Coordinates of C-alpha atoms in Angstrom, one line a residue:
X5 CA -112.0 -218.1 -148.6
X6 CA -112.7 -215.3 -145.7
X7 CA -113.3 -216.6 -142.5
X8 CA -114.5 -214.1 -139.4
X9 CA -111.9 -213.1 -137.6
X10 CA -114.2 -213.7 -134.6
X11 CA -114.4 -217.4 -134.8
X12 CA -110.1 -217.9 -134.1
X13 CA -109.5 -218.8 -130.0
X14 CA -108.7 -215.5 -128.6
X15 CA -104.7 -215.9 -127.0
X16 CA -104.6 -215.3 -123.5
X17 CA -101.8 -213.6 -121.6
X18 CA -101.0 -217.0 -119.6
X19 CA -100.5 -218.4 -123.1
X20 CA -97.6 -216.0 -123.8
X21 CA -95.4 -217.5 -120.4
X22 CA -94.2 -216.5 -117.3
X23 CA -91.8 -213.9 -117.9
X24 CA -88.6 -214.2 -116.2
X25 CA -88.2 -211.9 -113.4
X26 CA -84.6 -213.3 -112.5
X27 CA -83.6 -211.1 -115.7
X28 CA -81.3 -208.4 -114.2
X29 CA -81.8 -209.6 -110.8
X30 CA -78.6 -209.6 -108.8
X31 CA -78.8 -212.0 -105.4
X32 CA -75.0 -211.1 -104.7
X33 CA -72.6 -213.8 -104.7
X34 CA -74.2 -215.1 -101.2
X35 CA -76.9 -217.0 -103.4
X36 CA -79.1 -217.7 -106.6
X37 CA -81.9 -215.9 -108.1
X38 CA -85.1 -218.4 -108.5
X39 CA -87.8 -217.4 -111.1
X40 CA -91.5 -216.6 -109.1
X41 CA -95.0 -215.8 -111.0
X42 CA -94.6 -212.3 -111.0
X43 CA -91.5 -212.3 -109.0
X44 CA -88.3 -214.1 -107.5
X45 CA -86.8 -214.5 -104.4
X46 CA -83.4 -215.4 -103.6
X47 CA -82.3 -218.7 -102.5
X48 CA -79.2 -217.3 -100.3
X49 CA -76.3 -220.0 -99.1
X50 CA -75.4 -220.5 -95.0
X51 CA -74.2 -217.5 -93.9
X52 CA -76.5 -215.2 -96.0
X53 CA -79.9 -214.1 -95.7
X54 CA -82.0 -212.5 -98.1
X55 CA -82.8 -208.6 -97.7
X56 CA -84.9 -206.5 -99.4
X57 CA -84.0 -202.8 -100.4
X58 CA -87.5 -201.4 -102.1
X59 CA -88.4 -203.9 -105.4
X60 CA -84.9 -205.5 -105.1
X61 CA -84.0 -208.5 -103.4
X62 CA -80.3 -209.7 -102.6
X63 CA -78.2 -212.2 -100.1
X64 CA -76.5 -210.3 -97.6
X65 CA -74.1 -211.6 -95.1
X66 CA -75.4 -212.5 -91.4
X67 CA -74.7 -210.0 -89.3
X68 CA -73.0 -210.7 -85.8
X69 CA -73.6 -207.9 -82.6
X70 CA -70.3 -206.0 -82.0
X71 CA -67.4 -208.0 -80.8
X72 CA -67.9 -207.9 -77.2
X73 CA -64.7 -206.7 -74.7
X74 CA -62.5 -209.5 -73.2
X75 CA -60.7 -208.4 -70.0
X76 CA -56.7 -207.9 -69.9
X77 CA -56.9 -207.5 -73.7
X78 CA -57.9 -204.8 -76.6
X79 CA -59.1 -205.7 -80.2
X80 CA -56.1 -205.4 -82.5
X81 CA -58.0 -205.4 -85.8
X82 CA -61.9 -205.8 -87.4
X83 CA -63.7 -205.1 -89.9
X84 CA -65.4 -202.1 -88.7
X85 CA -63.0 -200.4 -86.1
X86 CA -64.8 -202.4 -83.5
X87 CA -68.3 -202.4 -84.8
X88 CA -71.0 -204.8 -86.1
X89 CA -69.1 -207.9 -87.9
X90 CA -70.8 -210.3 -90.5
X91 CA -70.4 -213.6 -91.6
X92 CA -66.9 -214.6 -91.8
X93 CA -65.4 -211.6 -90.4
X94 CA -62.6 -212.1 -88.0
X95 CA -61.3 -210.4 -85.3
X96 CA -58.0 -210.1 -83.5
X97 CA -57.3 -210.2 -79.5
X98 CA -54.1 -208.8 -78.2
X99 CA -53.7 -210.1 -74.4
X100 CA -52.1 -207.1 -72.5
X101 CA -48.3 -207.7 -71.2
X102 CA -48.0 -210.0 -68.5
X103 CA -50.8 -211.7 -69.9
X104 CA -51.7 -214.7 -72.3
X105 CA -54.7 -217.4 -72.9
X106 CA -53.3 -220.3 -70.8
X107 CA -51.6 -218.1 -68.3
X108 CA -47.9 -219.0 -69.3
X109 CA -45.3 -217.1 -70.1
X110 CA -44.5 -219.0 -73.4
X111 CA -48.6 -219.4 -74.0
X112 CA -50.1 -217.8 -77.2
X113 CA -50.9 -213.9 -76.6
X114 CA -54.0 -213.4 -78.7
X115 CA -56.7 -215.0 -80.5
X116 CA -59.5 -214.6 -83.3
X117 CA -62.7 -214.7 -83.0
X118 CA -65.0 -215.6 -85.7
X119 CA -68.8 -214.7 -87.1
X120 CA -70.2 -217.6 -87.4
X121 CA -73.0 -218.7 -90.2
X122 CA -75.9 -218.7 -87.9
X123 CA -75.2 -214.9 -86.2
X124 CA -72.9 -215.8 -83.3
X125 CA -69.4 -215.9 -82.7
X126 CA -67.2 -219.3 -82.3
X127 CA -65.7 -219.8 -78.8
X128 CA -64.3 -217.0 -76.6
X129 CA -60.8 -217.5 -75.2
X130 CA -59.5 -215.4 -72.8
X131 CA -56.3 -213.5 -71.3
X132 CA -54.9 -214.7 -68.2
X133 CA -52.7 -213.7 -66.1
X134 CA -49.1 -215.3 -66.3
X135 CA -48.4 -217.3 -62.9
X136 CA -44.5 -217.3 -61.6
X137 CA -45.1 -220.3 -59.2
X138 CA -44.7 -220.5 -55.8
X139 CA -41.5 -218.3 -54.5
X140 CA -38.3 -219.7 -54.2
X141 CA -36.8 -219.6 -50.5
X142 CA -33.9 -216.9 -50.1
X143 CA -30.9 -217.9 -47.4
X144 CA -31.8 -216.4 -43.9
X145 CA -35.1 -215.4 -45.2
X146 CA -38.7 -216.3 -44.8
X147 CA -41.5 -215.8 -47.5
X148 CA -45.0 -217.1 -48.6
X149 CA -45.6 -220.6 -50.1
X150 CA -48.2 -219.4 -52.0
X151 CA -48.2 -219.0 -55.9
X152 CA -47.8 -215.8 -57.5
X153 CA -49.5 -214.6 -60.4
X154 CA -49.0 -211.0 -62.3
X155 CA -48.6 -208.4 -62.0
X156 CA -48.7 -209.5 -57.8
X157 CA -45.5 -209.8 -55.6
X158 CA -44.2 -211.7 -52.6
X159 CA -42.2 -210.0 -50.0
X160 CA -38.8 -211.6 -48.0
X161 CA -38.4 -211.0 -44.7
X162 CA -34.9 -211.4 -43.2
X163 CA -34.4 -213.3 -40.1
X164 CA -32.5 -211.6 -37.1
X165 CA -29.0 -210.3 -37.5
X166 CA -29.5 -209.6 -41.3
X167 CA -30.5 -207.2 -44.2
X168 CA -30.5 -206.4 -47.3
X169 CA -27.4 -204.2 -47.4
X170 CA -25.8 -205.7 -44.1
X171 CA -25.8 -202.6 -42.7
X172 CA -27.2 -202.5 -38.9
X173 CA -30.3 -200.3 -38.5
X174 CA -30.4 -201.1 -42.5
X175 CA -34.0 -202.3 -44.5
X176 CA -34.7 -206.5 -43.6
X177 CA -37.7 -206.9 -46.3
X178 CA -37.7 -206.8 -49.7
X179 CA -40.3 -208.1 -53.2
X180 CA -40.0 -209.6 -55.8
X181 CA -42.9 -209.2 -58.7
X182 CA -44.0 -211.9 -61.1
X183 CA -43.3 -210.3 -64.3
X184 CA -44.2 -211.1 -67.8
X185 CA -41.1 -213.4 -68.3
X186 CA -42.6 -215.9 -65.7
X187 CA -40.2 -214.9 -63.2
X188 CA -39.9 -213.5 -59.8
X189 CA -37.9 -210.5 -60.3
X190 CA -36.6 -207.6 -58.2
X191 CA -37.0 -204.4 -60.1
X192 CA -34.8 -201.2 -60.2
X193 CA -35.1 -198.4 -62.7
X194 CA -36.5 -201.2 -64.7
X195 CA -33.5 -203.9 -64.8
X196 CA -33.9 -207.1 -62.6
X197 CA -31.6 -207.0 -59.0
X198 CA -30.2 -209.8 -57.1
X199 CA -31.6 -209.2 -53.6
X200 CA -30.5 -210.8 -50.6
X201 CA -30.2 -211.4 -46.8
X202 CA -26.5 -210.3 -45.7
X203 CA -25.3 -210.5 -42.1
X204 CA -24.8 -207.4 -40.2
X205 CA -21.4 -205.4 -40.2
X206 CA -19.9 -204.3 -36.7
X207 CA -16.8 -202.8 -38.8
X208 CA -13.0 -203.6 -37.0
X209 CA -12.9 -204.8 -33.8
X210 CA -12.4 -201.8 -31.0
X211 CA -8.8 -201.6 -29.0
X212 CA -8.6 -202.0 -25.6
X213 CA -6.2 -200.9 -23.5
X214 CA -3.7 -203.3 -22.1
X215 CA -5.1 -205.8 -24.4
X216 CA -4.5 -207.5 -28.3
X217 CA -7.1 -208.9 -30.4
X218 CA -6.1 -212.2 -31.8
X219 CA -8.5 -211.5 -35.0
X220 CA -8.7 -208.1 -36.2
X221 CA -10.6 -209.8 -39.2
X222 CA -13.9 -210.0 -37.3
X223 CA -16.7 -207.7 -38.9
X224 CA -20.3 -210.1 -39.1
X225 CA -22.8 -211.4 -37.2
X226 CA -21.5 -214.4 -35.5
X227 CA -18.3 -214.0 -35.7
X228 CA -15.8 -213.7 -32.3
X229 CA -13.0 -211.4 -31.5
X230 CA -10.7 -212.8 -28.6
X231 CA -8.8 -210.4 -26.7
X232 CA -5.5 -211.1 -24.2
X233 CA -4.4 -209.2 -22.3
X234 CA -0.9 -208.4 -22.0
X235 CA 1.5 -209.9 -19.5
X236 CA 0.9 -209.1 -16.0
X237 CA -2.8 -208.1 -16.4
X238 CA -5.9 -210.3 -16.4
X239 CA -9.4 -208.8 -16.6
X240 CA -10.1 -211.2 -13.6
X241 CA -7.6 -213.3 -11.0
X242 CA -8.8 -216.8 -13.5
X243 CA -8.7 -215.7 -17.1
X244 CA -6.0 -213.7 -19.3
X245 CA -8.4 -213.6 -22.0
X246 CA -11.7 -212.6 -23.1
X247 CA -14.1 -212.8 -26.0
X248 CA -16.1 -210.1 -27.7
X249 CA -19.1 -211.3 -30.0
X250 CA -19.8 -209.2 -33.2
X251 CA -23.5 -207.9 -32.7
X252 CA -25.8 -205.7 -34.7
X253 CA -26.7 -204.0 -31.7

């Protein structure tokens, strides 16, 4: 029994099904490949986007701008030497010396910051600068009352009658920087002094002719030598004694 070939249903290519364009297709492990009519397109997770390079489609990691500059600090490592980041990338702050993010001396001294899924970066901290306090008062010397912060200093100022060596004619101010230790130092060839306000020297006691000194030991500001003169001299008809006050001058 021949039938014509002409009377079967022709097949159509929709009949045949959609062929599966996902074949081959690589989306990256930032998402799934979905099947299209004639195509596909990506269906990329949070933090990746899809991109298109010619006929191919993948999931690519959103990108961040560059890592912007934070003052009193320098980026210690990134992805890219400093350049664009993307999704997850991380980088590292160092806060310079004498420097950290609460502005202590025992407070954290960097930070990360982090590309975020949505193209910006998670919350910026900072470098501060470490504060010393206000200044501790030095004997026989007057100063500020107002805090100090680095890398800033507060300068001591002698009173009368003293200085820093207790020589006369010698220097009657000196500074002491807030350092990176928290602490108000005075620095010398790099190794913390002990500065202070000493009394003036006037050395030994003079002689006098006709005349002893009862206390040879004077030498500072303040201090009295006595002199008496010897028997049968007086430096006036009422007194056989007089008193010479050690003096800077």
């Amino acid at each position: 029994d021949h039938r014509d070939l002409h009377s079967f249903p022709t097949r159509r290519s929709s009949d045949l099904g959609n062929i599966d364009d996902c074949h081959g297709a690589q989306c990256g492990q930032g998402g799934t490949c979905e099947d299209q009519v004639s195509d596909y397109i990506c269906n990329c997770r949070p933090g990746f986007e899809q991109i298109t390079h010619g006929e191919d489609k993948t999931c690519e990691r959103v990108e961040c701008r560059t890592p912007p500059s934070v003052e009193n600090s320098r980026i210690a490592t990134n992805r890219d030497s400093g350049g664009k980041t993307v999704f997850e990338d991380v980088t590292l702050y160092e806060c310079f010396e004498g420097f950290s993010t609460n502005g202590r001396h025992d407070g954290p001294r960097d930070f990360t910051l982090t590309c975020q899924e949505d193209g910006t970066f998670s919350e910026l901290s900072e470098c501060l600068p470490i504060q010393c306090g206000v200044p501790q008062q030095v004997a026989h010397a007057t100063c500020s009352d107002e805090p100090v912060s680095f890398p800033d200093s507060v300068e001591y100022q002698c009173a009368e009658g003293y200085t820093i060596t207790g020589a006369a004619g010698g220097a009657t101010t000196f500074e002491k920087f807030c350092t990176d230790s928290g602490r108000l130092l005075t620095l010398s060839i790099g190794q913390a002094v002990v500065m202070s306000c000493i009394p003036v020297t006037c050395g030994t006691p003079p002689n006098f002719d006709l005349a002893t000194v009862g206390n040879p030991a004077v030498h500072s500001l303040g201090e009295v030598a006595e002199y008496t003169c010897i028997e049968g001299f007086t430096i006036d008809p009422d007194r056989k004694s007089t008193r010479l006050n050690s003096s800077h001058d």
